[in-house]
Amino acid sequence: MSFATVTLDLLESFLQNGLVFILTLLGAIPLGLVITFGSMSKFKPLQYLVKTYVWIIRGTPLMLQLFVVMYVPGLVFDMPMQSRLTAVMIAFIINYSAYFSEIYRGGIESIPKGQYEAGQVLGMTKSQIFFKVVLFQVIKRIVPPMGNEIITLVKDTSLARVIAYAEIIKAAERYTAMGYIWPLFYTGVFFLVFVGALTLLFGWIERKLDYYKG
Amino acid sequence: MNPILEVKNIRKSFGNNEVLRGINFTLNQGDVLVIIGSSGSGKTTLLRCLNFLEEANEGTISVGGKVIYQAGGGKKMTDAEIRQNRLHFGLVFQSFNLFPQYNVLRNITLAPEMLELDKFKAEKGKKPSLADKKRITDEIEMHAKDLLTKVGLADKMDSYPFQLSGGQSQRVAIARALALAPDILCFDEPTSALDPELTGEVLKVIRELKNDNRTMIVVTHEMEFARGVADKVIYMADGVIEEQGTPEEVFGNPQSPKTRAFLSKSAIKG
Ligand SMILES: Nc1ncnc2c1ncn2[C@@H]1O[C@H](COP(=O)(O)OP(=O)(O)OP(=O)(O)O)[C@@H](O)[C@H]1O
Ligand SMILES: [Mg+2]
């Protein structure tokens, strides 16, 4: 069992972590925005409904949510989950969109009322105010917390293993079963490299947005 | 001469708190109205009603003889009508409210550009070509630069708001409001957020605007400035106009005991 074959094997399964990562971002970034609009709705029943939903999603472990999505359709509705990837994606996107929505909400609510009012008295429409005045300021403010959350997501992808999804730690455990423990520890390097690259990326974005203060 | 602005019986409540209790006044073209009054008397709320940031519960606002706001006037105004009507007024905020992500020039050109491009679309029924767009934006930019020169900040057009002093920020905010050529420019305590040594440069700009014959409404606690710049003074107390008149009348010979008490307090403070 050479170092090179283990590396290649782990790298291949780490692609599954990467896939879960990318698909979660693609789904949760826009879905989070929809949830934000719900939780900021002036229509109170909708607001409470969405807030309760966010509370439930953020208040229970992602691991438990994975189990629920994987097994409840089969047990309760007699419609067994067909693919593990689908189950993983549903659970991850639901979970992360709830977190993202709270970050967005914090960002939007942190923009002073005066910015909206300045746009209003200058005759701008609501959408002009949102897109030309507010949005960019929100993006600047949410980049650091989004960076944190996205780095957490990298590591959370390994939770997919609890419903037997073939990600990197699950792959490494096969070696453990054969009596080799080091590949399991070695997986840490893959996460570190990925997170390192993301840290550099977010640092670069923050610097780009740092041309103004406030 | 018909007044440019006519405000009739404006009332405004927040919940049970009646903040404006029947405000009536008129203002002539080119006149400067200074509004004074103690904290909580409703000065800001009045300016906000004029600028459609608050909806008055009762009353009408007319500009140039045309009713632009009528409370409970049957049908509700559409967003587009509100936007159209509020452009009769400009508002300079106490806290400037510049857009931090844009440089000084862009702060000024952003709104006029969007308005002109929208107007082009509405009039011509098509999107402006690149050449049209360039002509429109160039024109607005030139105008913006003139305005910046006027407020003494031509050299700051590429700066960002965080790089400006309070006085400079407020002057940019004034240029931004002027860029839309409002009939009536309102100021809500334009110098209250400034260090004392910076208030002068802002007050100077307002005095110059008066010389250009601009119609303005200024809420201020700067009594000396008020006396010098005003054509008309309103003293507000508890949501009503307690006294109004020329500066000589209101400052020199106040009739109401409340006005006298307020002015003597201000004199001690000032
Ligand atoms: N959005 C609001 N909701 C509820 N009450 C408000 C609101 N805005 C103003 N008020 C109340 O209306 C009253 C008048 O406030 P306003 O800001 O108009 O006073 P002001 O004369 O501008 O005072 P200051 O000199 O302190 O700026 C105050 O009692 C204030 O608490
Ligand atoms: Mg006020």
Short mmCIF file of C-alpha atoms and ligand atoms in Angstrom, two decimals:
data_model
loop_
_atom_site.label_atom_id
_atom_site.label_comp_id
_atom_site.label_asym_id
_atom_site.label_seq_id
_atom_site.Cartn_x
_atom_site.Cartn_y
_atom_site.Cartn_z
CA MET A 1 0.00 0.00 0.00
CA SER A 2 1.95 2.94 -1.29
CA PHE A 3 1.59 6.54 -0.23
CA ALA A 4 0.85 7.50 -3.83
CA THR A 5 -2.06 5.08 -4.28
CA VAL A 6 -3.59 6.12 -0.99
CA THR A 7 -3.20 9.76 -1.96
CA LEU A 8 -4.88 9.20 -5.32
CA ASP A 9 -7.64 7.15 -3.76
CA LEU A 10 -8.34 9.75 -1.07
CA LEU A 11 -8.15 12.56 -3.60
CA GLU A 12 -10.79 10.83 -5.67
CA SER A 13 -13.15 10.56 -2.73
CA PHE A 14 -12.35 14.11 -1.71
CA LEU A 15 -13.86 15.10 -5.06
CA GLN A 16 -17.15 13.95 -3.53
CA ASN A 17 -16.63 16.39 -0.68
CA GLY A 18 -15.92 19.05 -3.29
CA LEU A 19 -19.10 18.15 -5.14
CA VAL A 20 -21.22 18.42 -1.99
CA PHE A 21 -19.48 21.72 -1.24
CA ILE A 22 -20.15 23.27 -4.66
CA LEU A 23 -23.74 22.06 -4.95
CA THR A 24 -24.51 23.26 -1.43
CA LEU A 25 -23.24 26.73 -2.28
CA LEU A 26 -25.12 26.82 -5.58
CA GLY A 27 -28.34 25.87 -3.82
CA ALA A 28 -28.01 27.57 -0.45
CA ILE A 29 -26.77 30.99 -1.55
CA PRO A 30 -29.94 31.84 -3.52
CA LEU A 31 -32.31 29.86 -1.29
CA GLY A 32 -30.91 31.74 1.71
CA LEU A 33 -31.94 35.01 0.09
CA VAL A 34 -35.50 33.76 -0.36
CA ILE A 35 -35.59 32.76 3.31
CA THR A 36 -34.23 36.19 4.28
CA PHE A 37 -37.05 37.93 2.44
CA GLY A 38 -39.49 35.64 4.25
CA SER A 39 -38.01 36.34 7.67
CA MET A 40 -38.07 40.09 6.97
CA SER A 41 -41.58 40.04 5.53
CA LYS A 42 -44.05 42.60 6.78
CA PHE A 43 -46.68 39.86 6.65
CA LYS A 44 -46.34 38.60 10.23
CA PRO A 45 -47.61 35.01 9.82
CA LEU A 46 -45.06 34.39 7.07
CA GLN A 47 -42.36 36.02 9.17
CA TYR A 48 -43.10 33.79 12.19
CA LEU A 49 -43.34 30.69 10.04
CA VAL A 50 -39.96 31.36 8.46
CA LYS A 51 -38.37 32.26 11.78
CA THR A 52 -39.62 29.03 13.34
CA TYR A 53 -38.26 27.11 10.39
CA VAL A 54 -34.84 28.77 10.74
CA TRP A 55 -34.87 28.05 14.47
CA ILE A 56 -35.57 24.35 13.87
CA ILE A 57 -32.90 24.02 11.21
CA ARG A 58 -30.26 25.88 13.19
CA GLY A 59 -31.33 24.27 16.45
CA THR A 60 -30.78 20.64 15.43
CA PRO A 61 -27.59 18.89 14.36
CA LEU A 62 -26.88 18.60 10.66
CA MET A 63 -26.14 14.93 11.31
CA LEU A 64 -29.68 14.39 12.55
CA GLN A 65 -31.06 16.26 9.55
CA LEU A 66 -29.13 13.93 7.26
CA PHE A 67 -30.75 10.92 8.95
CA VAL A 68 -34.19 12.48 8.70
CA VAL A 69 -33.88 13.29 5.00
CA MET A 70 -32.42 9.86 4.27
CA TYR A 71 -34.87 7.68 6.18
CA VAL A 72 -38.09 9.55 6.88
CA PRO A 73 -39.39 9.49 3.26
CA GLY A 74 -39.10 5.70 3.23
CA LEU A 75 -40.39 5.09 6.75
CA VAL A 76 -43.26 7.55 6.78
CA PHE A 77 -44.28 8.07 3.16
CA ASP A 78 -43.19 4.74 1.76
CA MET A 79 -41.03 6.57 -0.77
CA PRO A 80 -37.47 5.49 0.02
CA MET A 81 -34.75 7.97 -0.87
CA GLN A 82 -33.38 6.84 -4.20
CA SER A 83 -29.94 8.38 -4.10
CA ARG A 84 -27.61 9.19 -1.25
CA LEU A 85 -26.32 12.25 -3.07
CA THR A 86 -29.87 13.63 -3.31
CA ALA A 87 -30.40 13.09 0.41
CA VAL A 88 -27.08 14.73 1.22
CA MET A 89 -27.83 17.70 -1.00
CA ILE A 90 -31.32 18.26 0.39
CA ALA A 91 -30.06 18.21 3.97
CA PHE A 92 -27.02 20.40 3.28
CA ILE A 93 -28.87 22.98 1.21
CA ILE A 94 -31.67 23.28 3.76
CA ASN A 95 -29.20 23.54 6.59
CA TYR A 96 -26.83 26.03 5.02
CA SER A 97 -29.52 28.22 3.49
CA ALA A 98 -30.87 28.77 7.00
CA TYR A 99 -27.46 29.93 8.22
CA PHE A 100 -26.85 32.05 5.13
CA SER A 101 -30.27 33.67 5.47
CA GLU A 102 -29.38 34.86 8.97
CA ILE A 103 -26.10 36.30 7.71
CA TYR A 104 -27.92 38.11 4.89
CA ARG A 105 -30.52 39.41 7.30
CA GLY A 106 -27.85 40.73 9.65
CA GLY A 107 -26.15 42.41 6.69
CA ILE A 108 -29.31 44.01 5.35
CA GLU A 109 -30.45 45.18 8.78
CA SER A 110 -27.05 46.71 9.50
CA ILE A 111 -27.43 49.21 6.65
CA PRO A 112 -28.52 52.51 8.21
CA LYS A 113 -32.03 53.70 7.45
CA GLY A 114 -30.47 56.93 6.16
CA GLN A 115 -29.10 55.14 3.11
CA TYR A 116 -32.61 54.13 2.02
CA GLU A 117 -33.97 57.58 2.81
CA ALA A 118 -31.21 59.33 0.88
CA GLY A 119 -32.09 57.18 -2.12
CA GLN A 120 -35.78 57.91 -1.67
CA VAL A 121 -35.43 61.69 -1.53
CA LEU A 122 -33.26 61.48 -4.64
CA GLY A 123 -36.20 59.97 -6.47
CA MET A 124 -34.89 56.43 -6.78
CA THR A 125 -37.21 53.46 -7.09
CA LYS A 126 -37.19 50.71 -4.47
CA SER A 127 -35.24 48.40 -6.74
CA GLN A 128 -32.74 51.11 -7.66
CA ILE A 129 -32.16 51.70 -3.98
CA PHE A 130 -31.65 48.00 -3.35
CA PHE A 131 -29.37 47.32 -6.29
CA LYS A 132 -27.47 50.62 -6.57
CA VAL A 133 -27.20 51.70 -2.95
CA VAL A 134 -27.73 48.87 -0.50
CA LEU A 135 -26.66 45.61 -2.12
CA PHE A 136 -22.99 46.40 -2.48
CA GLN A 137 -22.75 47.58 1.12
CA VAL A 138 -24.45 44.40 2.27
CA ILE A 139 -22.03 42.27 0.28
CA LYS A 140 -19.05 44.01 1.86
CA ARG A 141 -20.47 43.43 5.32
CA ILE A 142 -21.32 39.76 4.84
CA VAL A 143 -18.10 38.61 3.21
CA PRO A 144 -16.31 37.85 6.52
CA PRO A 145 -19.18 35.88 8.14
CA MET A 146 -19.89 34.11 4.85
CA GLY A 147 -16.23 33.18 4.66
CA ASN A 148 -16.44 31.60 8.11
CA GLU A 149 -19.59 29.70 7.27
CA ILE A 150 -18.20 28.46 3.96
CA ILE A 151 -15.06 27.20 5.68
CA THR A 152 -17.24 25.34 8.16
CA LEU A 153 -19.07 23.83 5.19
CA VAL A 154 -15.82 22.36 3.85
CA LYS A 155 -15.41 20.34 7.03
CA ASP A 156 -19.09 19.54 7.39
CA THR A 157 -19.08 17.75 4.04
CA SER A 158 -17.50 14.81 5.88
CA LEU A 159 -20.77 14.38 7.81
CA ALA A 160 -22.25 12.87 4.66
CA ARG A 161 -20.49 9.69 5.75
CA VAL A 162 -23.22 9.04 8.37
CA ILE A 163 -25.59 8.04 5.60
CA ALA A 164 -22.85 6.08 3.87
CA TYR A 165 -22.02 8.67 1.27
CA ALA A 166 -18.60 7.90 -0.22
CA GLU A 167 -16.68 10.95 0.93
CA ILE A 168 -13.06 11.09 2.01
CA ILE A 169 -13.31 10.00 5.65
CA LYS A 170 -15.48 7.10 4.70
CA ALA A 171 -12.85 6.13 2.14
CA ALA A 172 -10.10 6.38 4.74
CA GLU A 173 -12.05 4.15 7.12
CA ARG A 174 -11.70 1.30 4.66
CA TYR A 175 -7.95 1.43 5.34
CA THR A 176 -8.57 1.51 9.05
CA ALA A 177 -10.57 -1.70 8.67
CA MET A 178 -7.53 -3.21 6.95
CA GLY A 179 -5.35 -2.20 9.86
CA TYR A 180 -3.89 1.06 8.59
CA ILE A 181 -4.82 4.08 10.65
CA TRP A 182 -2.57 6.72 9.02
CA PRO A 183 -4.78 7.36 5.93
CA LEU A 184 -7.53 8.49 8.27
CA PHE A 185 -5.27 11.13 9.81
CA TYR A 186 -3.89 11.96 6.40
CA THR A 187 -7.35 13.17 5.26
CA GLY A 188 -6.79 16.23 7.44
CA VAL A 189 -4.22 17.46 4.91
CA PHE A 190 -6.85 17.58 2.15
CA PHE A 191 -9.15 19.70 4.29
CA LEU A 192 -6.30 21.98 5.31
CA VAL A 193 -5.24 22.63 1.73
CA PHE A 194 -8.79 23.34 0.60
CA VAL A 195 -9.52 25.62 3.55
CA GLY A 196 -6.18 27.34 3.05
CA ALA A 197 -7.06 28.16 -0.55
CA LEU A 198 -10.48 29.48 0.49
CA THR A 199 -8.91 31.60 3.22
CA LEU A 200 -6.63 33.20 0.64
CA LEU A 201 -9.60 33.76 -1.68
CA PHE A 202 -11.69 35.44 0.99
CA GLY A 203 -8.75 37.53 2.14
CA TRP A 204 -8.36 38.73 -1.45
CA ILE A 205 -12.05 39.57 -1.79
CA GLU A 206 -12.00 41.47 1.51
CA ARG A 207 -9.01 43.49 0.36
CA LYS A 208 -10.74 44.24 -2.95
CA LEU A 209 -13.78 45.56 -1.08
CA ASP A 210 -11.64 47.55 1.31
CA TYR A 211 -11.29 50.55 -0.99
CA TYR A 212 -13.88 52.32 1.13
CA LYS A 213 -14.85 52.30 4.78
CA GLY A 214 -18.28 52.28 6.33
CA MET B 1 -46.98 86.96 -6.20
CA ASN B 2 -48.27 83.45 -5.67
CA PRO B 3 -46.32 81.45 -3.12
CA ILE B 4 -44.19 78.60 -4.46
CA LEU B 5 -45.09 76.47 -1.45
CA GLU B 6 -48.34 76.30 0.40
CA VAL B 7 -48.71 73.98 3.38
CA LYS B 8 -52.20 73.61 4.78
CA ASN B 9 -53.27 72.01 8.03
CA ILE B 10 -50.63 69.28 8.15
CA ARG B 11 -51.25 66.79 10.93
CA LYS B 12 -49.16 63.79 11.77
CA SER B 13 -49.44 61.23 14.56
CA PHE B 14 -47.27 58.33 15.54
CA GLY B 15 -49.69 56.01 17.28
CA ASN B 16 -51.37 58.16 19.91
CA ASN B 17 -48.65 60.77 19.83
CA GLU B 18 -49.81 63.71 17.74
CA VAL B 19 -46.56 65.27 16.63
CA LEU B 20 -47.83 67.83 14.11
CA ARG B 21 -51.11 69.48 15.04
CA GLY B 22 -52.13 71.59 12.09
CA ILE B 23 -49.22 73.30 10.38
CA ASN B 24 -49.99 76.15 7.97
CA PHE B 25 -47.54 78.36 6.14
CA THR B 26 -46.60 79.66 2.74
CA LEU B 27 -43.26 80.39 1.19
CA ASN B 28 -42.39 82.67 -1.70
CA GLN B 29 -40.01 81.84 -4.50
CA GLY B 30 -36.45 82.65 -3.47
CA ASP B 31 -37.22 83.04 0.19
CA VAL B 32 -35.43 81.29 3.00
CA LEU B 33 -37.59 79.92 5.77
CA VAL B 34 -35.83 79.10 9.01
CA ILE B 35 -37.59 76.79 11.44
CA ILE B 36 -36.52 76.89 15.07
CA GLY B 37 -37.94 75.15 18.09
CA SER B 38 -36.97 72.93 20.96
CA SER B 39 -36.20 69.25 20.68
CA GLY B 40 -39.25 67.12 19.93
CA SER B 41 -41.36 69.99 18.66
CA GLY B 42 -41.83 68.28 15.29
CA LYS B 43 -39.37 70.12 13.01
CA THR B 44 -37.85 66.99 11.52
CA THR B 45 -41.25 65.37 11.14
CA LEU B 46 -42.46 68.39 9.18
CA LEU B 47 -39.52 68.23 6.77
CA ARG B 48 -40.03 64.50 6.40
CA CYS B 49 -43.69 65.04 5.53
CA LEU B 50 -42.69 67.57 2.86
CA ASN B 51 -40.24 65.06 1.42
CA PHE B 52 -42.70 62.14 1.54
CA LEU B 53 -40.59 60.20 4.02
CA GLU B 54 -43.63 60.36 6.29
CA GLU B 55 -47.22 60.46 5.20
CA ALA B 56 -49.14 63.28 6.83
CA ASN B 57 -52.49 62.13 8.23
CA GLU B 58 -54.21 65.34 7.24
CA GLY B 59 -53.52 68.37 5.14
CA THR B 60 -52.30 69.38 1.72
CA ILE B 61 -49.01 70.44 0.22
CA SER B 62 -49.00 72.54 -2.95
CA VAL B 63 -46.02 73.58 -5.00
CA GLY B 64 -46.41 76.30 -7.61
CA GLY B 65 -50.16 76.20 -7.18
CA LYS B 66 -50.40 72.47 -7.85
CA VAL B 67 -51.48 70.11 -5.08
CA ILE B 68 -48.78 67.48 -4.78
CA TYR B 69 -49.98 65.89 -1.59
CA GLN B 70 -53.42 65.55 -0.19
CA ALA B 71 -53.98 63.34 2.84
CA GLY B 72 -56.80 60.86 2.47
CA GLY B 73 -57.55 62.32 -0.94
CA GLY B 74 -59.50 59.25 -2.01
CA LYS B 75 -57.05 57.39 -4.22
CA LYS B 76 -53.60 56.54 -2.97
CA MET B 77 -50.66 57.93 -4.90
CA THR B 78 -48.68 55.41 -6.88
CA ASP B 79 -44.96 54.99 -6.20
CA ALA B 80 -44.20 56.73 -9.49
CA GLU B 81 -46.34 59.74 -8.56
CA ILE B 82 -44.67 59.98 -5.16
CA ARG B 83 -41.27 59.88 -6.82
CA GLN B 84 -42.30 62.56 -9.29
CA ASN B 85 -43.77 64.82 -6.63
CA ARG B 86 -41.00 64.49 -4.10
CA LEU B 87 -38.54 65.83 -6.68
CA HIS B 88 -40.00 69.28 -6.04
CA PHE B 89 -38.14 69.01 -2.75
CA GLY B 90 -34.57 68.20 -1.84
CA LEU B 91 -33.46 67.17 1.62
CA VAL B 92 -30.07 67.52 3.25
CA PHE B 93 -29.81 65.29 6.32
CA GLN B 94 -28.12 66.00 9.59
CA SER B 95 -25.98 62.89 9.12
CA PHE B 96 -25.19 63.47 5.41
CA ASN B 97 -26.10 59.93 4.32
CA LEU B 98 -23.62 59.86 1.48
CA PHE B 99 -23.24 56.54 -0.31
CA PRO B 100 -19.95 55.17 1.08
CA GLN B 101 -19.12 52.88 -1.85
CA TYR B 102 -19.16 55.66 -4.44
CA ASN B 103 -16.74 58.50 -4.87
CA VAL B 104 -17.88 62.09 -4.49
CA LEU B 105 -18.67 62.62 -8.15
CA ARG B 106 -20.65 59.38 -8.39
CA ASN B 107 -22.60 60.27 -5.25
CA ILE B 108 -23.85 63.30 -7.13
CA THR B 109 -24.42 61.79 -10.58
CA LEU B 110 -26.01 58.47 -9.57
CA ALA B 111 -29.59 59.62 -9.09
CA PRO B 112 -29.80 62.17 -11.94
CA GLU B 113 -28.34 59.64 -14.32
CA MET B 114 -30.93 57.01 -13.48
CA LEU B 115 -33.70 59.59 -13.70
CA GLU B 116 -32.57 60.93 -17.07
CA LEU B 117 -32.13 57.47 -18.54
CA ASP B 118 -35.57 56.44 -17.31
CA LYS B 119 -37.01 59.62 -18.74
CA PHE B 120 -35.37 58.95 -22.09
CA LYS B 121 -36.92 55.48 -22.18
CA ALA B 122 -40.33 56.83 -21.27
CA GLU B 123 -40.24 59.63 -23.85
CA LYS B 124 -38.62 57.85 -26.76
CA GLY B 125 -40.11 54.44 -26.06
CA LYS B 126 -36.72 52.79 -26.52
CA LYS B 127 -33.54 52.21 -24.62
CA PRO B 128 -30.92 54.91 -25.08
CA SER B 129 -28.15 53.98 -27.49
CA LEU B 130 -24.57 54.04 -26.24
CA ALA B 131 -24.14 57.46 -27.82
CA ASP B 132 -27.30 58.79 -26.16
CA LYS B 133 -26.13 57.36 -22.88
CA LYS B 134 -22.75 58.99 -23.19
CA ARG B 135 -24.29 62.34 -24.04
CA ILE B 136 -26.62 62.14 -21.03
CA THR B 137 -23.96 61.02 -18.57
CA ASP B 138 -21.43 63.57 -19.83
CA GLU B 139 -23.90 66.36 -19.40
CA ILE B 140 -24.78 65.24 -15.86
CA GLU B 141 -21.14 64.87 -14.98
CA MET B 142 -20.34 68.37 -16.18
CA HIS B 143 -23.19 69.75 -14.16
CA ALA B 144 -22.02 67.79 -11.12
CA LYS B 145 -18.53 69.21 -11.45
CA ASP B 146 -19.97 72.73 -11.60
CA LEU B 147 -21.88 72.04 -8.43
CA LEU B 148 -18.78 70.71 -6.72
CA THR B 149 -16.93 73.86 -7.70
CA LYS B 150 -19.78 75.85 -6.28
CA VAL B 151 -19.51 74.14 -2.88
CA GLY B 152 -15.73 74.46 -3.03
CA LEU B 153 -14.90 70.78 -3.49
CA ALA B 154 -13.83 70.46 -7.12
CA ASP B 155 -10.58 68.86 -5.98
CA LYS B 156 -12.40 66.16 -4.00
CA MET B 157 -14.45 64.59 -6.76
CA ASP B 158 -12.46 61.34 -6.75
CA SER B 159 -12.41 60.98 -2.97
CA TYR B 160 -14.61 58.56 -1.08
CA PRO B 161 -16.89 59.78 1.69
CA PHE B 162 -14.74 58.23 4.42
CA GLN B 163 -11.89 60.47 3.31
CA LEU B 164 -13.89 63.67 3.87
CA SER B 165 -14.36 65.82 6.94
CA GLY B 166 -17.89 66.35 8.22
CA GLY B 167 -18.07 69.78 6.67
CA GLN B 168 -16.91 68.48 3.31
CA SER B 169 -19.37 65.57 3.50
CA GLN B 170 -22.23 67.93 4.14
CA ARG B 171 -21.21 70.13 1.22
CA VAL B 172 -21.18 67.07 -1.04
CA ALA B 173 -24.64 66.19 0.26
CA ILE B 174 -25.80 69.69 -0.65
CA ALA B 175 -24.35 69.36 -4.16
CA ARG B 176 -26.05 65.97 -4.47
CA ALA B 177 -29.41 67.46 -3.59
CA LEU B 178 -28.86 70.43 -5.93
CA ALA B 179 -28.08 68.11 -8.84
CA LEU B 180 -31.77 67.26 -9.10
CA ALA B 181 -32.69 70.96 -9.24
CA PRO B 182 -35.38 70.86 -6.55
CA ASP B 183 -37.78 73.80 -6.28
CA ILE B 184 -37.34 73.85 -2.53
CA LEU B 185 -34.25 72.61 -0.73
CA CYS B 186 -34.73 71.52 2.86
CA PHE B 187 -32.00 71.23 5.49
CA ASP B 188 -32.49 69.35 8.74
CA GLU B 189 -29.94 70.72 11.20
CA PRO B 190 -27.20 70.57 8.57
CA THR B 191 -24.47 71.51 11.03
CA SER B 192 -25.49 69.66 14.21
CA ALA B 193 -23.22 66.71 13.48
CA LEU B 194 -20.22 68.94 12.83
CA ASP B 195 -17.40 70.21 14.98
CA PRO B 196 -17.93 73.92 15.65
CA GLU B 197 -15.01 74.94 13.45
CA LEU B 198 -16.59 73.16 10.48
CA THR B 199 -20.08 74.64 10.70
CA GLY B 200 -18.95 77.89 9.09
CA GLU B 201 -18.08 76.36 5.72
CA VAL B 202 -21.52 74.74 5.45
CA LEU B 203 -23.40 77.86 6.54
CA LYS B 204 -21.40 79.85 3.99
CA VAL B 205 -22.65 77.54 1.20
CA ILE B 206 -26.24 78.02 2.35
CA ARG B 207 -25.78 81.80 2.36
CA GLU B 208 -24.42 81.62 -1.18
CA LEU B 209 -27.42 79.58 -2.27
CA LYS B 210 -29.63 82.30 -0.88
CA ASN B 211 -27.81 84.80 -3.07
CA ASP B 212 -28.65 82.58 -6.07
CA ASN B 213 -32.27 83.06 -5.14
CA ARG B 214 -32.89 79.50 -4.06
CA THR B 215 -35.98 78.70 -2.06
CA MET B 216 -34.94 76.92 1.09
CA ILE B 217 -36.28 75.64 4.38
CA VAL B 218 -33.64 75.36 7.07
CA VAL B 219 -34.14 73.75 10.46
CA THR B 220 -31.33 74.93 12.67
CA HIS B 221 -30.22 75.72 16.19
CA GLU B 222 -27.69 78.30 14.93
CA MET B 223 -29.59 81.39 15.98
CA GLU B 224 -27.19 83.96 14.67
CA PHE B 225 -27.08 82.29 11.27
CA ALA B 226 -30.87 81.96 11.31
CA ARG B 227 -31.30 85.62 11.94
CA GLY B 228 -28.89 86.55 9.16
CA VAL B 229 -30.15 84.24 6.43
CA ALA B 230 -33.90 84.05 7.04
CA ASP B 231 -36.58 85.92 5.15
CA LYS B 232 -39.12 84.22 7.32
CA VAL B 233 -38.89 82.48 10.68
CA ILE B 234 -41.17 79.89 12.20
CA TYR B 235 -40.93 78.96 15.84
CA MET B 236 -42.47 75.55 16.52
CA ALA B 237 -43.57 74.25 19.89
CA ASP B 238 -45.40 71.01 20.62
CA GLY B 239 -46.40 70.40 17.03
CA VAL B 240 -47.85 73.82 16.28
CA ILE B 241 -46.45 77.02 14.84
CA GLU B 242 -46.27 79.14 17.95
CA GLU B 243 -45.06 82.19 16.12
CA GLN B 244 -44.04 83.18 12.62
CA GLY B 245 -42.82 86.34 10.95
CA THR B 246 -39.76 88.15 9.71
CA PRO B 247 -36.54 87.60 11.64
CA GLU B 248 -36.90 91.10 13.05
CA GLU B 249 -40.33 90.25 14.37
CA VAL B 250 -39.57 86.80 15.78
CA PHE B 251 -36.09 87.46 17.13
CA GLY B 252 -36.41 91.16 17.82
CA ASN B 253 -39.88 91.37 19.22
CA PRO B 254 -41.32 87.94 20.01
CA GLN B 255 -44.98 88.03 20.95
CA SER B 256 -45.48 84.62 22.55
CA PRO B 257 -44.08 83.92 26.02
CA LYS B 258 -42.98 80.48 24.78
CA THR B 259 -40.95 82.06 21.99
CA ARG B 260 -39.37 84.47 24.45
CA ALA B 261 -38.46 81.66 26.82
CA PHE B 262 -36.98 79.59 24.00
CA LEU B 263 -34.96 82.48 22.60
CA SER B 264 -33.53 83.48 25.95
CA LYS B 265 -32.51 79.87 26.62
CA SER B 266 -30.85 79.68 23.19
CA ALA B 267 -29.06 82.93 23.76
CA ILE B 268 -27.55 81.62 26.98
CA LYS B 269 -26.54 78.39 25.27
CA GLY B 270 -25.18 80.11 22.16
N1 LIG C 1 -40.88 57.35 13.50
C1 LIG C 1 -41.38 57.81 14.67
N2 LIG C 1 -42.13 57.01 15.44
C2 LIG C 1 -42.65 57.45 16.60
N3 LIG C 1 -42.46 58.68 17.10
C3 LIG C 1 -41.71 59.53 16.39
C4 LIG C 1 -41.12 59.14 15.13
N4 LIG C 1 -40.44 60.19 14.64
C5 LIG C 1 -40.58 61.19 15.55
N5 LIG C 1 -41.34 60.80 16.59
C6 LIG C 1 -41.71 61.64 17.74
O1 LIG C 1 -42.21 62.85 17.24
C7 LIG C 1 -41.81 63.93 18.06
C8 LIG C 1 -41.19 65.00 17.22
O2 LIG C 1 -39.97 64.54 16.70
P1 LIG C 1 -39.09 65.38 15.68
O3 LIG C 1 -37.93 64.53 15.34
O4 LIG C 1 -39.92 65.86 14.57
O5 LIG C 1 -38.63 66.61 16.58
P2 LIG C 1 -37.59 67.74 16.26
O6 LIG C 1 -38.30 69.01 16.44
O7 LIG C 1 -36.93 67.50 14.96
O8 LIG C 1 -36.53 67.58 17.44
P3 LIG C 1 -34.94 67.73 17.44
O9 LIG C 1 -34.66 69.20 17.61
O10 LIG C 1 -34.51 66.95 18.63
O11 LIG C 1 -34.42 67.19 16.16
C9 LIG C 1 -40.91 63.35 19.13
O12 LIG C 1 -41.67 63.19 20.29
C10 LIG C 1 -40.52 62.01 18.59
O13 LIG C 1 -40.34 61.08 19.63
MG MG C 2 -34.98 67.01 14.32
#
